[in-house]
Tab-separated table of C-alpha atoms in Angstrom:
chain	number	residue	atom	x	y	z
A	1	MET	CA	7.476	6.770	18.343
A	2	THR	CA	6.847	10.448	17.629
A	3	ALA	CA	7.817	12.232	14.425
A	4	ALA	CA	10.463	14.170	16.334
A	5	GLU	CA	12.099	10.907	17.480
A	6	PHE	CA	12.401	9.485	13.969
A	7	THR	CA	15.772	9.778	12.255
A	8	TYR	CA	15.994	9.454	8.461
A	9	PRO	CA	18.263	6.447	7.750
A	10	ASP	CA	21.240	6.974	5.428
A	11	ARG	CA	21.786	3.309	4.610
A	12	GLU	CA	20.779	1.859	1.256
A	13	LEU	CA	19.840	-1.807	0.977
A	14	MET	CA	18.592	-1.556	-2.590
A	15	THR	CA	21.130	-1.216	-5.373
A	16	SER	CA	20.839	0.270	-8.845
A	17	GLY	CA	19.992	-2.022	-11.719
A	18	HIS	CA	16.468	-3.020	-10.805
A	19	LEU	CA	14.130	-3.952	-13.652
A	20	ALA	CA	11.109	-1.743	-12.954
A	21	CYS	CA	9.506	0.543	-15.530
A	22	GLN	CA	10.421	4.234	-15.401
A	23	GLY	CA	8.326	6.031	-12.813
A	24	CYS	CA	7.203	2.837	-11.070
A	25	GLY	CA	6.301	3.417	-7.436
A	26	ALA	CA	7.105	-0.127	-6.316
A	27	PRO	CA	10.935	0.210	-6.108
A	28	ILE	CA	10.527	3.546	-4.314
A	29	ALA	CA	8.371	1.828	-1.709
A	30	MET	CA	10.819	-1.047	-1.233
A	31	ARG	CA	13.797	1.305	-0.943
A	32	HIS	CA	12.200	3.324	1.845
A	33	VAL	CA	10.911	0.293	3.738
A	34	LEU	CA	14.303	-1.447	3.720
A	35	LYS	CA	16.131	1.720	4.790
A	36	VAL	CA	14.209	1.480	8.052
A	37	LEU	CA	14.183	-2.297	8.526
A	38	GLY	CA	17.950	-2.683	8.086
A	39	GLU	CA	20.223	-5.582	7.159
A	40	ASP	CA	18.736	-8.114	9.567
A	41	THR	CA	15.709	-8.701	7.354
A	42	VAL	CA	14.416	-11.582	5.243
A	43	VAL	CA	12.134	-10.545	2.366
A	44	VAL	CA	9.454	-12.906	1.061
A	45	ILE	CA	8.329	-11.842	-2.429
A	46	VAL	CA	5.412	-13.531	-4.140
A	47	ALA	CA	4.550	-13.473	-7.830
A	48	SER	CA	4.147	-9.829	-8.797
A	49	CYS	CA	5.939	-7.018	-10.613
A	50	TRP	CA	8.570	-7.276	-7.888
A	51	THR	CA	9.436	-10.808	-8.959
A	52	ILE	CA	10.824	-9.145	-12.086
A	53	ILE	CA	12.047	-5.930	-10.493
A	54	CYS	CA	14.305	-7.790	-8.058
A	55	GLY	CA	16.289	-9.415	-10.885
A	56	PRO	CA	16.877	-13.037	-11.925
A	57	PHE	CA	18.816	-15.432	-9.653
A	58	PRO	CA	21.679	-15.191	-8.739
A	59	TYR	CA	21.432	-11.436	-9.234
A	60	SER	CA	19.367	-9.276	-6.927
A	61	THR	CA	18.888	-5.577	-6.373
A	62	LEU	CA	18.356	-6.192	-2.654
A	63	ARG	CA	21.193	-6.566	-0.155
A	64	VAL	CA	19.160	-8.830	2.117
A	65	PRO	CA	18.063	-12.489	1.785
A	66	VAL	CA	15.093	-12.942	-0.557
A	67	LEU	CA	12.674	-15.867	-0.835
A	68	HIS	CA	10.501	-15.961	-3.954
A	69	SER	CA	7.256	-17.843	-3.447
A	70	ALA	CA	3.946	-18.587	-5.174
A	71	PHE	CA	1.317	-15.945	-5.789
A	72	GLU	CA	-1.070	-16.816	-2.966
A	73	THR	CA	1.470	-17.614	-0.260
A	74	ALA	CA	2.881	-14.376	1.170
A	75	GLY	CA	1.222	-14.862	4.576
A	76	ALA	CA	1.983	-18.598	4.759
A	77	ALA	CA	5.555	-18.380	3.437
A	78	ALA	CA	6.422	-15.502	5.752
A	79	SER	CA	4.951	-17.478	8.667
A	80	GLY	CA	7.198	-20.400	7.773
A	81	VAL	CA	10.289	-18.204	7.587
A	82	ARG	CA	9.352	-16.688	10.953
A	83	ALA	CA	9.054	-20.162	12.533
A	84	ALA	CA	12.416	-21.256	11.093
A	85	LEU	CA	14.152	-18.138	12.409
A	86	ASP	CA	12.572	-18.549	15.839
A	87	MET	CA	13.850	-22.155	16.010
A	88	GLN	CA	17.342	-20.690	15.467
A	89	CYS	CA	16.663	-18.134	18.240
A	90	LYS	CA	16.815	-15.320	15.656
A	91	HIS	CA	13.788	-13.637	17.160
A	92	ASN	CA	14.910	-10.128	16.232
A	93	THR	CA	15.304	-10.815	12.511
A	94	THR	CA	12.505	-9.029	10.673
A	95	VAL	CA	10.399	-11.044	8.235
A	96	LEU	CA	8.960	-8.838	5.501
A	97	ALA	CA	6.175	-10.251	3.322
A	98	TRP	CA	5.989	-8.244	0.086
A	99	ALA	CA	3.078	-8.568	-2.334
A	100	GLY	CA	1.085	-6.513	-4.806
A	101	ASP	CA	-2.622	-5.849	-4.652
A	102	GLY	CA	-3.457	-8.989	-6.673
A	103	GLY	CA	-1.442	-11.157	-4.290
A	104	THR	CA	-3.004	-9.451	-1.290
A	105	PHE	CA	-6.566	-8.326	-2.032
A	106	ASP	CA	-7.425	-11.370	-4.167
A	107	ILE	CA	-5.223	-14.433	-4.475
A	108	GLY	CA	-3.310	-14.122	-1.200
A	109	LEU	CA	-6.097	-12.961	1.095
A	110	GLN	CA	-6.620	-16.401	2.610
A	111	SER	CA	-3.011	-16.893	3.723
A	112	LEU	CA	-2.785	-13.276	4.888
A	113	SER	CA	-5.942	-13.686	6.972
A	114	GLY	CA	-4.564	-16.896	8.467
A	115	ALA	CA	-1.278	-15.228	9.410
A	116	ALA	CA	-3.096	-12.227	10.895
A	117	GLU	CA	-5.479	-14.445	12.867
A	118	ARG	CA	-2.489	-16.325	14.336
A	119	ASN	CA	-0.837	-12.944	14.868
A	120	GLU	CA	2.395	-14.122	13.268
A	121	ASP	CA	5.281	-11.792	14.021
A	122	ILE	CA	5.770	-10.434	10.495
A	123	ILE	CA	5.480	-7.143	8.615
A	124	TYR	CA	3.261	-7.491	5.567
A	125	VAL	CA	3.517	-4.797	2.882
A	126	CYS	CA	1.050	-4.542	0.023
A	127	TYR	CA	2.337	-2.195	-2.666
A	128	ASP	CA	-0.875	-1.263	-4.411
A	129	ASN	CA	-0.842	-0.267	-8.092
A	130	GLU	CA	-4.559	-1.085	-8.363
A	131	ALA	CA	-4.497	-3.862	-10.985
A	132	TYR	CA	-2.563	-6.908	-12.200
A	133	MET	CA	0.015	-4.715	-13.916
A	134	ASN	CA	2.676	-7.380	-14.483
A	135	THR	CA	0.438	-9.581	-16.624
A	136	GLY	CA	-1.385	-6.984	-18.710
A	137	ILE	CA	-3.320	-4.496	-16.560
A	138	GLN	CA	-6.223	-6.747	-15.581
A	139	ARG	CA	-8.635	-5.522	-12.924
A	140	SER	CA	-8.120	-6.623	-9.293
A	141	SER	CA	-10.377	-5.999	-6.311
A	142	ALA	CA	-8.069	-3.062	-5.527
A	143	THR	CA	-8.984	-1.391	-8.821
A	144	PRO	CA	-11.019	1.756	-8.065
A	145	GLU	CA	-14.548	2.250	-9.265
A	146	GLY	CA	-14.742	3.558	-12.833
A	147	ALA	CA	-11.143	2.728	-13.759
A	148	TRP	CA	-10.222	1.414	-17.170
A	149	THR	CA	-8.274	-1.849	-17.308
A	150	THR	CA	-7.894	-4.401	-20.095
A	151	THR	CA	-10.638	-6.496	-18.477
A	152	THR	CA	-12.814	-3.472	-17.622
A	153	PRO	CA	-12.645	-1.392	-20.818
A	154	ALA	CA	-14.035	2.128	-21.016
A	155	LEU	CA	-17.533	1.087	-22.102
A	156	SER	CA	-17.835	-1.362	-19.192
A	157	SER	CA	-15.426	-0.038	-16.574
A	158	LYS	CA	-15.371	-1.333	-13.001
A	159	THR	CA	-18.671	-0.682	-11.235
A	160	THR	CA	-17.799	-1.742	-7.687
A	161	PRO	CA	-15.680	0.211	-5.188
A	162	LYS	CA	-12.205	-0.783	-4.143
A	163	LYS	CA	-11.982	-3.423	-1.417
A	164	ASN	CA	-10.992	-1.900	1.913
A	165	MET	CA	-8.018	-4.000	3.027
A	166	VAL	CA	-7.188	-1.806	6.006
A	167	GLN	CA	-10.630	-2.445	7.455
A	168	ILE	CA	-10.227	-6.185	6.889
A	169	LEU	CA	-6.916	-6.243	8.752
A	170	ALA	CA	-8.297	-3.981	11.470
A	171	ALA	CA	-11.088	-6.524	11.948
A	172	HIS	CA	-8.371	-9.086	12.749
A	173	LYS	CA	-7.318	-6.825	15.654
A	174	SER	CA	-3.799	-6.682	14.244
A	175	PRO	CA	-1.563	-4.568	16.467
A	176	TYR	CA	-0.635	-2.069	13.751
A	177	VAL	CA	-2.247	-1.375	10.374
A	178	ALA	CA	-1.576	1.711	8.246
A	179	THR	CA	-1.842	3.267	4.822
A	180	ALA	CA	1.187	4.978	3.289
A	181	SER	CA	2.235	6.541	-0.002
A	182	VAL	CA	5.468	6.883	-1.958
A	183	ALA	CA	4.620	10.600	-2.188
A	184	TYR	CA	5.084	10.969	1.595
A	185	PRO	CA	8.353	9.115	2.302
A	186	ARG	CA	8.842	10.406	5.829
A	187	ASP	CA	5.329	9.379	6.858
A	188	LEU	CA	5.937	5.997	5.208
A	189	MET	CA	9.218	5.379	7.013
A	190	GLU	CA	7.854	6.504	10.371
A	191	LYS	CA	5.117	3.895	9.967
A	192	VAL	CA	7.673	1.196	9.147
A	193	ALA	CA	9.549	2.128	12.318
A	194	LYS	CA	6.326	1.892	14.332
A	195	ALA	CA	5.561	-1.495	12.781
A	196	MET	CA	8.984	-2.747	13.918
A	197	SER	CA	8.201	-1.783	17.493
A	198	TYR	CA	5.245	-4.191	17.775
A	199	ARG	CA	5.110	-7.980	18.009
A	200	GLY	CA	2.523	-9.698	15.854
A	201	THR	CA	1.181	-9.099	12.354
A	202	LYS	CA	1.683	-5.570	11.064
A	203	PHE	CA	0.173	-4.495	7.754
A	204	LEU	CA	1.194	-1.543	5.569
A	205	HIS	CA	-0.865	-0.614	2.523
A	206	ILE	CA	1.326	1.544	0.254
A	207	LEU	CA	-0.104	3.352	-2.782
A	208	SER	CA	2.310	2.749	-5.665
A	209	PRO	CA	1.558	4.393	-9.037
A	210	CYS	CA	2.031	2.435	-12.276
A	211	PRO	CA	2.549	4.742	-15.292
A	212	PRO	CA	1.573	2.161	-17.975
A	213	GLY	CA	-1.534	1.041	-16.069
A	214	TRP	CA	-2.615	4.463	-14.856
A	215	ARG	CA	-1.914	6.008	-18.277
A	216	THR	CA	0.357	8.704	-16.841
A	217	SER	CA	3.775	10.022	-17.761
A	218	SER	CA	6.645	8.375	-15.892
A	219	ASP	CA	7.684	11.696	-14.353
A	220	GLU	CA	4.239	12.291	-12.804
A	221	SER	CA	4.109	9.357	-10.375
A	222	ILE	CA	4.869	11.224	-7.167
A	223	GLU	CA	2.624	14.153	-8.070
A	224	VAL	CA	-0.306	11.851	-8.907
A	225	ALA	CA	0.225	9.835	-5.714
A	226	ARG	CA	0.217	13.067	-3.713
A	227	LEU	CA	-3.042	14.087	-5.390
A	228	ALA	CA	-4.618	10.802	-4.234
A	229	THR	CA	-4.091	11.912	-0.637
A	230	GLU	CA	-4.887	15.599	-1.177
A	231	THR	CA	-8.274	14.625	-2.655
A	232	ASN	CA	-9.018	12.060	0.103
A	233	VAL	CA	-9.097	9.246	-2.436
A	234	PHE	CA	-6.241	7.589	-0.502
A	235	PRO	CA	-6.090	9.066	3.027
A	236	LEU	CA	-3.046	8.359	5.171
A	237	TYR	CA	-3.908	6.939	8.568
A	238	GLU	CA	-3.109	4.159	11.007
A	239	VAL	CA	-5.098	1.779	13.216
A	240	TYR	CA	-3.834	0.368	16.504
A	241	ASN	CA	-5.265	-2.981	17.664
A	242	GLY	CA	-8.241	-2.558	15.337
A	243	GLU	CA	-9.689	0.211	17.489
A	244	ASP	CA	-7.595	3.366	17.666
A	245	TYR	CA	-7.691	5.339	14.387
A	246	ARG	CA	-5.307	8.230	13.715
A	247	VAL	CA	-5.057	10.361	10.571
A	248	THR	CA	-1.367	11.093	9.954
A	249	VAL	CA	-1.511	13.591	7.062
A	250	GLU	CA	-4.118	16.341	6.910
A	251	PRO	CA	-5.189	16.679	3.260
A	252	ARG	CA	-5.595	19.946	1.372
A	253	VAL	CA	-9.071	18.678	0.352
A	254	ARG	CA	-8.986	19.216	-3.388
A	255	PRO	CA	-11.787	17.867	-5.631
A	256	VAL	CA	-11.338	14.276	-6.817
A	257	LYS	CA	-11.535	15.554	-10.385
A	258	ASP	CA	-8.010	16.957	-9.920
A	259	TYR	CA	-6.795	13.396	-9.322
A	260	LEU	CA	-8.941	11.590	-11.893
A	261	SER	CA	-8.243	14.031	-14.741
A	262	ARG	CA	-4.487	13.393	-14.548
A	263	GLN	CA	-4.882	9.719	-15.486
A	264	GLY	CA	-5.880	8.203	-18.802
A	265	ARG	CA	-7.598	5.280	-17.084
A	266	PHE	CA	-10.372	7.675	-15.928
A	267	ARG	CA	-10.566	9.751	-19.109
A	268	HIS	CA	-13.888	8.172	-20.214
A	269	LEU	CA	-15.797	9.155	-17.045
A	270	THR	CA	-18.764	11.502	-17.366
A	271	GLU	CA	-19.371	14.462	-15.063
A	272	GLN	CA	-22.130	12.473	-13.364
A	273	GLU	CA	-19.781	9.540	-12.712
A	274	ILE	CA	-17.117	11.859	-11.326
A	275	ASP	CA	-19.729	13.447	-9.069
A	276	LEU	CA	-20.697	10.006	-7.771
A	277	ILE	CA	-17.042	9.208	-6.973
A	278	GLN	CA	-16.732	12.593	-5.233
A	279	ARG	CA	-19.746	11.872	-3.030
A	280	ARG	CA	-18.493	8.395	-2.150
A	281	THR	CA	-15.042	9.796	-1.336
A	282	ASP	CA	-16.576	12.486	0.897
A	283	TYR	CA	-18.671	9.870	2.674
A	284	GLU	CA	-15.693	7.583	3.374
A	285	TRP	CA	-13.612	10.533	4.583
A	286	ARG	CA	-16.295	11.586	7.067
A	287	ARG	CA	-16.475	7.995	8.339
A	288	LEU	CA	-12.700	7.979	8.841
A	289	LEU	CA	-12.786	11.280	10.735
A	290	HIS	CA	-15.542	9.884	12.920
A	291	LYS	CA	-13.504	6.760	13.697
A	292	SER	CA	-10.519	8.910	14.568
A	293	MET	CA	-12.801	11.025	16.811
A	294	MET	CA	-11.925	14.141	14.844
A	295	GLU	CA	-15.547	15.078	14.154
A	296	PRO	CA	-19.105	13.671	14.559
A	297	PHE	CA	-20.264	11.427	11.740
A	298	GLN	CA	-23.134	12.558	9.502
A	299	ALA	CA	-24.098	10.398	6.516
């Protein structure tokens, strides 16, 4: 599908009354994803902020069937729902697995890898707020290097880089893997539409700001998320069959300091530490351009 072929859906499958914090990116992500997927969708939500956001049974902010499951089971539970629907010949019903970074990068990686290896016909979305925000802002393997969390305080902040989930899924040769951001809704929805057009395991990694965890004002979420892409900290791209890389949004290439300085979780960083993050970001960006054949790679 080309950008010109995509039509912005008018339908809303998420109602008012959700229980997210002000400025949370997670409900924005869900709203846009469901607008594209449509009514014939079953959503599998594992333990995460979204377990709360959705609302307590029998109330729900989603106008589609929802299955709540255990933290580590998004890949396995979605596979089971897929099998049950196929036995009823409901092959066109979309199964959406929905998990945060803790349930994807850490606790749920095993079941996700199993589903991807079997190439289960599901769409898996990780909304990434870069820590265990629902239980007290503990560090996850999606937490970026240098970030403050309650388990990586300022004097001993995280020293390892963020795990690269897109590369892990690309290594499974999944038919479609992509990054997306709530700051670029059209790009996000176009990628959901592309994911629907493929059979097999599709994976979308959506950056989703968390004002309490990122130490930002609730009205800054979209601007901060946009800065993540403009500074190449979170580039927007897609991978087809683990081989074909395509950058979907050309960044303005601003310094990473513009992104880091807007968030209290990075306020303790020294100029030397910021320079190190800048050099690592530049290195990863050049590698991505090389993979997408946009320029030769030079370390």
